[in-house]
CSV table of C-alpha atoms and ligand atoms in Angstrom, one decimal:
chain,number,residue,atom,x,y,z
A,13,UNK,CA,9.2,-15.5,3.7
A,14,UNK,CA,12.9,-14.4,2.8
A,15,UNK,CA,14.3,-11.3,4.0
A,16,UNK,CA,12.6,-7.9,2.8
A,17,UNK,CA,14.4,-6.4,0.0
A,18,UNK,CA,16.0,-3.3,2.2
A,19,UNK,CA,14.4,0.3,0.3
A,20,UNK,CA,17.7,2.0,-1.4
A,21,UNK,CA,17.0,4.9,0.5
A,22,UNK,CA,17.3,3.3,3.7
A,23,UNK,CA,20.8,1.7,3.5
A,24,UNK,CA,22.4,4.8,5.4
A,25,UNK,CA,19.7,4.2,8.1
A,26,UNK,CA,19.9,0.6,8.4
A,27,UNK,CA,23.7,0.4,8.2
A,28,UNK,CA,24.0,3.0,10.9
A,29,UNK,CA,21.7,1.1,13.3
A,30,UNK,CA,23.3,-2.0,12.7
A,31,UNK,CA,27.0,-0.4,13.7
A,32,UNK,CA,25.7,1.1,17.1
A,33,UNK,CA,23.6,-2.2,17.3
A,34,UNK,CA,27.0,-4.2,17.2
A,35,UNK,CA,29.2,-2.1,19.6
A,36,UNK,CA,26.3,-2.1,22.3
A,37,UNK,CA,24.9,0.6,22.3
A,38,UNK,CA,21.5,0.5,20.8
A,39,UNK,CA,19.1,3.3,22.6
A,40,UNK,CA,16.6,2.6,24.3
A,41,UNK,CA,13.7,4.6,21.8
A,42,UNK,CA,13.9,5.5,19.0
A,43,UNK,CA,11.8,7.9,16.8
A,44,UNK,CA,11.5,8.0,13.1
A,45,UNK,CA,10.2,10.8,11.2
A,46,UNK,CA,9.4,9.4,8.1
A,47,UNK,CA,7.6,11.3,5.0
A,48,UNK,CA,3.8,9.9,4.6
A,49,UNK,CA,4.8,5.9,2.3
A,50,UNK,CA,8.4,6.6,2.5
A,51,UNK,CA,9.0,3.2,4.3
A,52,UNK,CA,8.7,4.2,8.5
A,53,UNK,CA,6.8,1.2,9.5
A,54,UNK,CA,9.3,-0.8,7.3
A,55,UNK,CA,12.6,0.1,9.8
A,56,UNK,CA,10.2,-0.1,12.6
A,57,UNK,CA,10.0,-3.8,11.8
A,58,UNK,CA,13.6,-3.8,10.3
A,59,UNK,CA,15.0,-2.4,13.8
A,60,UNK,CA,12.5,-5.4,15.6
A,61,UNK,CA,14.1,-7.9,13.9
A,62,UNK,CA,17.8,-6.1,14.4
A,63,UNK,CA,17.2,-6.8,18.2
A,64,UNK,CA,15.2,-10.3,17.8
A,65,UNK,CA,16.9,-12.0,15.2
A,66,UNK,CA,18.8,-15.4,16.3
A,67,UNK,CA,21.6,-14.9,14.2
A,68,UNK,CA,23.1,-12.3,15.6
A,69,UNK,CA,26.2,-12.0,13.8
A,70,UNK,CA,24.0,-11.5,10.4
A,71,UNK,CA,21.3,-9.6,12.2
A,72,UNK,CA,18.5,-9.2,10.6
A,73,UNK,CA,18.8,-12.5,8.7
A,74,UNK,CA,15.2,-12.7,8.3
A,75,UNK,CA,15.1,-16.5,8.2
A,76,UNK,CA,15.2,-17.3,11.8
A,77,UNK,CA,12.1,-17.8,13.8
A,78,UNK,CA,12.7,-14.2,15.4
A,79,UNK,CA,12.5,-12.6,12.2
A,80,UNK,CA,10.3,-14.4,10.9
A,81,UNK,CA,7.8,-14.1,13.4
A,82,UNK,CA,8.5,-10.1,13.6
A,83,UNK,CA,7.6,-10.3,10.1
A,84,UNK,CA,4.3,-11.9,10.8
A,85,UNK,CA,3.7,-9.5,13.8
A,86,UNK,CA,3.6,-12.4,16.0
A,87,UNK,CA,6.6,-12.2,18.0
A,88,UNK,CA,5.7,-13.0,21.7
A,89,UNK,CA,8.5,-9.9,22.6
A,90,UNK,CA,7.3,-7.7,19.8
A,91,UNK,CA,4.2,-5.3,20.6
A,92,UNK,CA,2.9,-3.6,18.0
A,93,UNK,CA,0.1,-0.3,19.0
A,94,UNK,CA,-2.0,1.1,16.1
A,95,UNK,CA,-4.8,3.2,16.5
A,96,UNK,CA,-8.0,1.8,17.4
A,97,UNK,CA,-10.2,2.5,14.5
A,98,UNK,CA,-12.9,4.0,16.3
A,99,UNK,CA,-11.0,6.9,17.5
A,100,UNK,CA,-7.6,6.7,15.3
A,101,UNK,CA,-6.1,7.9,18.8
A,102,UNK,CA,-4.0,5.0,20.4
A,103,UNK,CA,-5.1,5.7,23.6
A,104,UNK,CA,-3.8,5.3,27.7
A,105,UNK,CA,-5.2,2.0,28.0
A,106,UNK,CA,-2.8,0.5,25.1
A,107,UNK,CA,0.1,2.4,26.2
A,108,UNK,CA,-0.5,0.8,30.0
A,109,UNK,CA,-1.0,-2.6,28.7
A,110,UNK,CA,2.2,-2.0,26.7
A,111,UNK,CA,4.2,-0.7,29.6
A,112,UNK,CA,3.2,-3.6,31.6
A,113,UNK,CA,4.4,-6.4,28.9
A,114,UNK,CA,7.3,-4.6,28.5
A,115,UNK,CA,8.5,-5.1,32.6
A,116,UNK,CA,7.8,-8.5,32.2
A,117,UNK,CA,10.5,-10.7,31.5
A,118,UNK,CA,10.9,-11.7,27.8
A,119,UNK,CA,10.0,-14.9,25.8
A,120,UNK,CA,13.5,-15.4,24.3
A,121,UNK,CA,15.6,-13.8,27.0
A,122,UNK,CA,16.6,-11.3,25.1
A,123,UNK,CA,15.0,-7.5,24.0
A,124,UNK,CA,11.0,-6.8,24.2
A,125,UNK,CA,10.4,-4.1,21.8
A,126,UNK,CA,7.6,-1.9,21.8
A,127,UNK,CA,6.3,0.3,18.3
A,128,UNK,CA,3.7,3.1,18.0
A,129,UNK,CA,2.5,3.4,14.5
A,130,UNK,CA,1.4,6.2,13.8
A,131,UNK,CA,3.0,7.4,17.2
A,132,UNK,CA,1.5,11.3,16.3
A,133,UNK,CA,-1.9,9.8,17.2
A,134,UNK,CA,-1.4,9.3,20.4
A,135,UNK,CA,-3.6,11.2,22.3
A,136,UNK,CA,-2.7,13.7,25.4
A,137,UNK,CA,-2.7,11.0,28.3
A,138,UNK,CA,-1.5,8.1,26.2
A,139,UNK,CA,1.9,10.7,25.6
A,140,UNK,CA,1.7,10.8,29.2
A,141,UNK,CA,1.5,7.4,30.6
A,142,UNK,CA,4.4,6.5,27.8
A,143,UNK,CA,6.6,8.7,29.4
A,144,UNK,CA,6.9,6.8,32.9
A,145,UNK,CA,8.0,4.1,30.4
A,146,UNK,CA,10.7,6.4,28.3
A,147,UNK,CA,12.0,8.1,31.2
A,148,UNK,CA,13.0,4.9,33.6
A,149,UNK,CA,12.8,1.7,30.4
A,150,UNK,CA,13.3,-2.0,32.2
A,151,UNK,CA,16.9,-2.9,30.9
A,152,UNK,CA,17.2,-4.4,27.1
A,153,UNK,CA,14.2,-2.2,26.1
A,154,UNK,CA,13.4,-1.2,22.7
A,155,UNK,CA,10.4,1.1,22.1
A,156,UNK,CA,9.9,2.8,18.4
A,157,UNK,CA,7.6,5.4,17.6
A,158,UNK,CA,6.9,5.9,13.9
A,159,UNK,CA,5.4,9.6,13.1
A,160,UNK,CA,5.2,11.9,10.2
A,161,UNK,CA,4.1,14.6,12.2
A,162,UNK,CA,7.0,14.4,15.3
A,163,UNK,CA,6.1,17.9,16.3
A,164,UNK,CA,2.5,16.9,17.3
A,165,UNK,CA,4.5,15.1,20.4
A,166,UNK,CA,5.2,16.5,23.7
A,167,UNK,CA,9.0,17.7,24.0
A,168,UNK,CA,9.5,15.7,26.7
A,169,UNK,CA,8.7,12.5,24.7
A,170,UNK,CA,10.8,13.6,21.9
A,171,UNK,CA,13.8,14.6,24.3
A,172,UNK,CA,14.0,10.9,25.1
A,173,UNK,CA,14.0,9.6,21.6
A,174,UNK,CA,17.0,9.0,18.8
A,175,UNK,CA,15.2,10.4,15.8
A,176,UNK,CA,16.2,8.9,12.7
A,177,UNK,CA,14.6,10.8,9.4
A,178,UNK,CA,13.0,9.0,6.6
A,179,UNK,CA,12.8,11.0,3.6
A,180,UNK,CA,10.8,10.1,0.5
A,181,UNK,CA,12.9,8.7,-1.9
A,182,UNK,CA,14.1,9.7,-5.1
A,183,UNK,CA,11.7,8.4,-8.2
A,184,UNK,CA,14.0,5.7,-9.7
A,185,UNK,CA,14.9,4.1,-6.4
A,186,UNK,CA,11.3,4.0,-5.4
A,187,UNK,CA,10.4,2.3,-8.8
A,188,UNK,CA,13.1,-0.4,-8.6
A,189,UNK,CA,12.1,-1.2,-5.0
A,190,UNK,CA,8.6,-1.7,-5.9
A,191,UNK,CA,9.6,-3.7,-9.3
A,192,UNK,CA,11.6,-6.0,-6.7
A,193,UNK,CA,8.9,-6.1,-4.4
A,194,UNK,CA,6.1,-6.6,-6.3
A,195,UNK,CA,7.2,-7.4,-10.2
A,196,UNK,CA,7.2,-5.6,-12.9
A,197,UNK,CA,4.4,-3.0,-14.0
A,198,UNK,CA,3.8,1.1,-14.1
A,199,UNK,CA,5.2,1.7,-10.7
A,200,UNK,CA,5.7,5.3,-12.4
A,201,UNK,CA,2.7,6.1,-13.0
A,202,UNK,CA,1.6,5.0,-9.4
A,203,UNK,CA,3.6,6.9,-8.2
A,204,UNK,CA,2.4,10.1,-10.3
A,205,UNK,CA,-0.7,9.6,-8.5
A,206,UNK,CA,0.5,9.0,-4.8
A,207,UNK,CA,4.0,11.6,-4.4
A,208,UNK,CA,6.8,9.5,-3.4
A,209,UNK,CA,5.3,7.1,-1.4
A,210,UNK,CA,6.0,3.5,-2.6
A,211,UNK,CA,5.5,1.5,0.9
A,212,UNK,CA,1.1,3.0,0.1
A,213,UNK,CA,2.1,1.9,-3.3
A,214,UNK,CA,3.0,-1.6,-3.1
A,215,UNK,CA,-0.5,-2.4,-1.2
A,216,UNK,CA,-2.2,-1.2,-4.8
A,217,UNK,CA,-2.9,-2.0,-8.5
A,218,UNK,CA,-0.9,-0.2,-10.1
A,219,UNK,CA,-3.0,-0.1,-13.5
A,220,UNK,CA,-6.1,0.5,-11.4
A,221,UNK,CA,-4.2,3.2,-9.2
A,222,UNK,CA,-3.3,4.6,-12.2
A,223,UNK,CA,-7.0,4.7,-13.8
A,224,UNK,CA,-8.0,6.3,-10.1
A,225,UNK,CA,-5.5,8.8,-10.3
A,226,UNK,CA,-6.4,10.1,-14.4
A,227,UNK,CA,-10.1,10.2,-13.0
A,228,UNK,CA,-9.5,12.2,-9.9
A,229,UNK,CA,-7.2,14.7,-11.9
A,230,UNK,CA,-9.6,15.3,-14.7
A,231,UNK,CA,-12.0,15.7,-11.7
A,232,UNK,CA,-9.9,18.5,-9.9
A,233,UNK,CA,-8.9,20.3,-13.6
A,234,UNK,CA,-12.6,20.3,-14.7
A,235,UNK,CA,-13.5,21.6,-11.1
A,236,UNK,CA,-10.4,24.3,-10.8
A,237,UNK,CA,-12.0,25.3,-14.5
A,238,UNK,CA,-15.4,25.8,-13.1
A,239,UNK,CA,-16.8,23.2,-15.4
A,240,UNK,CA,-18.2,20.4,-13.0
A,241,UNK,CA,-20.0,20.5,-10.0
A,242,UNK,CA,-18.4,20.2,-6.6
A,243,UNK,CA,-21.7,18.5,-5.0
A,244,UNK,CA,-22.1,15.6,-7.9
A,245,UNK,CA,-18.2,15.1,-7.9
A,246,UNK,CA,-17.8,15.0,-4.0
A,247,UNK,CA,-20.5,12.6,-3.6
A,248,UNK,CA,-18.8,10.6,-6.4
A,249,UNK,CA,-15.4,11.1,-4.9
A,250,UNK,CA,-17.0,9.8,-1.3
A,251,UNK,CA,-18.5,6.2,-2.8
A,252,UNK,CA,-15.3,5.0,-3.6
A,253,UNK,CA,-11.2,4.9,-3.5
A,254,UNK,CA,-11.7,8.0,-1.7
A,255,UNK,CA,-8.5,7.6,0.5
A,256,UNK,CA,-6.1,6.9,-2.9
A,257,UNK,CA,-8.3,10.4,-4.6
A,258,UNK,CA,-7.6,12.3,-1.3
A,259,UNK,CA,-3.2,11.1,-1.7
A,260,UNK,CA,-3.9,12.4,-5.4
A,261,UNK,CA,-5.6,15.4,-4.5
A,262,UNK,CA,-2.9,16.2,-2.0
A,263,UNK,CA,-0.1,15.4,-4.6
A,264,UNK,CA,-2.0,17.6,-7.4
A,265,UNK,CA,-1.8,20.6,-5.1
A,266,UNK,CA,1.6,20.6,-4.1
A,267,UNK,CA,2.5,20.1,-7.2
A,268,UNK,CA,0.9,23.0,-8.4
A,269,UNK,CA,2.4,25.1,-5.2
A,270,UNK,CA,5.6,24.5,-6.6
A,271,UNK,CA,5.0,25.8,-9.7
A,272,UNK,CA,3.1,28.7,-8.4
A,273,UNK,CA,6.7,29.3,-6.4
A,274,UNK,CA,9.0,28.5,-9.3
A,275,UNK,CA,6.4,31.5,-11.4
A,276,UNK,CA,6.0,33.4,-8.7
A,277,UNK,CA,10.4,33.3,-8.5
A,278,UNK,CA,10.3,34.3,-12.0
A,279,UNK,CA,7.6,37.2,-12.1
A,280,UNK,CA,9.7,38.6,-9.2
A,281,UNK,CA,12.2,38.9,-11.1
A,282,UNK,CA,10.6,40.8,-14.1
A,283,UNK,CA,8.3,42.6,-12.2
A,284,UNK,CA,9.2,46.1,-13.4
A,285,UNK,CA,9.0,45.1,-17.2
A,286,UNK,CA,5.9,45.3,-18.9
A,287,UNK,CA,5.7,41.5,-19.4
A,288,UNK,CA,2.9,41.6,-16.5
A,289,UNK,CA,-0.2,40.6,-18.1
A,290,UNK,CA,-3.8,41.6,-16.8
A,291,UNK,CA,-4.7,37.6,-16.5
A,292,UNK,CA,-5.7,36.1,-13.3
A,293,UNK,CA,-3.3,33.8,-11.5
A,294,UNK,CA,-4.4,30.5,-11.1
A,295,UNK,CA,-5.2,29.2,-7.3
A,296,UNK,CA,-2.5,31.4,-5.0
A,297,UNK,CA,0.0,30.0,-3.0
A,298,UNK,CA,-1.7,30.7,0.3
A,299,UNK,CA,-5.2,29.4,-0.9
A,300,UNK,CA,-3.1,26.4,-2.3
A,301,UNK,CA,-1.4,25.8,1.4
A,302,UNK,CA,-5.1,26.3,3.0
A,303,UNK,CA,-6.4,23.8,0.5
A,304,UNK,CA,-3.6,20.9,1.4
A,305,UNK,CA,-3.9,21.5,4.9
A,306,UNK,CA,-7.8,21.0,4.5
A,307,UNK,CA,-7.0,17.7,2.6
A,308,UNK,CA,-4.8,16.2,4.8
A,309,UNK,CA,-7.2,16.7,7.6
A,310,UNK,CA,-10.1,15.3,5.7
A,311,UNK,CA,-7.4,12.2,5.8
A,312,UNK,CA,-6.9,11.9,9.5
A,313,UNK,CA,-10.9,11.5,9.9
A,314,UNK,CA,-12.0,9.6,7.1
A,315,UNK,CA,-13.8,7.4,9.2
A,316,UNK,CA,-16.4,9.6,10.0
A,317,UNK,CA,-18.7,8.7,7.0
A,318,UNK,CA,-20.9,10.9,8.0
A,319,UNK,CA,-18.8,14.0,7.5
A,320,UNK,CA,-16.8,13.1,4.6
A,321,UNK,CA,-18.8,14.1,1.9
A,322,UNK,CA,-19.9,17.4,3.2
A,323,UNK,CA,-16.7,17.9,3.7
A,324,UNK,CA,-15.1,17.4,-0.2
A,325,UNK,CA,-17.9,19.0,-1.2
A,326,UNK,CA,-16.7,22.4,1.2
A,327,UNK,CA,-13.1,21.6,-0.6
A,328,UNK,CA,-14.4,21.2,-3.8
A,329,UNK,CA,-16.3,24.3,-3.9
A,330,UNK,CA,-13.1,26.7,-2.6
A,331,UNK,CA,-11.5,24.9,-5.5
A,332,UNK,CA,-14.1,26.5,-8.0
A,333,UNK,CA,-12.9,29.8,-9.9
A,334,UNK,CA,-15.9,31.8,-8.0
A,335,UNK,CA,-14.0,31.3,-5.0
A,336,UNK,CA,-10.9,33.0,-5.8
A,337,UNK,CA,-12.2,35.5,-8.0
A,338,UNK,CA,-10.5,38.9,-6.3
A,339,UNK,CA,-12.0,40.2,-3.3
A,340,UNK,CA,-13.5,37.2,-2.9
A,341,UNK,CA,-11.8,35.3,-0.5
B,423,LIG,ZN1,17.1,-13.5,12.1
């Protein structure tokens, strides 16, 4: 495998690691806050590379073995902590196994890099045996701790870390990354159904993300307009693609808090005239907030099948216009 197209959006990042990188002075953690797709995993295993790669001088040159093998996530220096699917926590007995490979002496003689990804998943006594680690790291250390959700970490963890922010990127430079990534097709539209998330993107179909996402809109229109039925379209919704209709679902209602905000700017503004007509608002912006907050947990525990669908079908029906009707909620 060649070297991974770098994402636009990530040259300031990458550039800026590589000059602190060069003059010696690489930290010892790091911490990047990435938005959900926006490419986080993808500098975890660029900053691996930065730090393993044989060629120093053109570090990351993704030929060498190093990279190569960090590329494969099978680097004998490189640990690499997920959650463990049962529990989606990574949990104490990863992080000590981790900490005790990581004062071990390395393969190549060089760095041993540990990454937590997601890092917000680890749970209360994980964060705590990792600390030990952060606070006194064995010399030529590199541990990286991917999170969307930073703030769900103890202080004293992120006290210890350089945070470097990965923000989702603009639309055209998401597109041209995943037309050089994966070839041509309607990365657009993919990306109309996921937010700006092109690293989730490039592991789908783009036609049949596409079809998944017009399905799951006309769902949540018809469903918002009281004309389907939360318990047929939940168990639906729960049989199939329900993690790409859940991304869609999330997208759909932030886009539709931002246009409550950009109207709700506007009426501000002519409140005293007698534009102010008697009909209802659709969904407020607090039910809307309560509504995404509600998705995005559904997310974090979609493997609990047995849950799911009950679930939706709760979300669903909050969605219906009996649910906001005034005083109702
Ligand atoms: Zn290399």
């Amino acid at each position: 495998m060649s070297a991974p197209a770098t994402p636009a959006w990530l040259a300031p990042e990458t550039t800026a690691l590589s000059a602190v990188f060069k003059r010696g002075r690489f930290p010892h953690a790091l911490l990047i806050h990435e938005a959900p797709g926006a490419g986080g995993d993808w500098l975890a295993a660029w900053a691996a590379q930065l730090v393993l790669c044989q060629n120093p001088s053109q570090a990351p040159c993704g030929v060498c073995i190093g990279c190569r093998r960090v590329q494969a996530l099978q680097h004998p220096d490189l640990a690499w902590l997920r959650p463990l699917e049962e529990s989606r926590q990574i949990r104490i007995e990863q992080v000590r196994e981790l900490s005790a490979e990581l004062a071990l002496t390395s393969h190549g003689g060089g760095y041993k890099v540990g990454v937590l990804a997601p890092a917000d998943a680890l749970n209360r006594f994980a964060a705590n045996a990792l600390l030990k680690t952060l606070e006194e790291p064995p010399a030529r250390t590199l541990l990286i701790l991917v999170a969307t959700h930073p703030s769900r970490l103890p202080p004293t963890i992120l006290s210890r870390c350089q945070r470097v922010r990965v923000r989702a990127p603009p639309r055209d430079e998401g597109v041209a990354w995943l037309t050089a990534t994966r070839g041509a097709g309607d990365w657009n539209a993919a990306l109309d159904v996921l937010g700006e998330a092109p690293l989730i993107a490039a592991q789908a179909d783009p036609g049949e993300l596409a079809e998944v996402g017009a399905d799951a809109r006309r769902t949540l229109e018809s469903l918002a307009g009281g004309g389907a039925d939360p318990v047929a379209a939940a168990e639906r919704w729960a049989r199939a693609e329900l993690p790409v209709r859940l991304l869609c679902f999330e997208n759909w209602l932030t886009e539709r808090i931002r246009r409550a905000e950009r109207d709700g700017a506007f009426l501000t503004e002519v409140r005293a005239g007698p534009y102010l007509s008697a009909a209802p608002t659709f969904l407020n912006i607090r039910h809307l907030f309560g509504l995404v907050d509600e998705v995005r947990d559904l997310r974090a525990t979609l493997d609990v099948p047995l849950n799911r669908g009950l679930a939706l079908e709760g979300i669903f029906r909050r969605l219906a216009p009996a649910a906001r009707a005034p005083g109702g909620g």
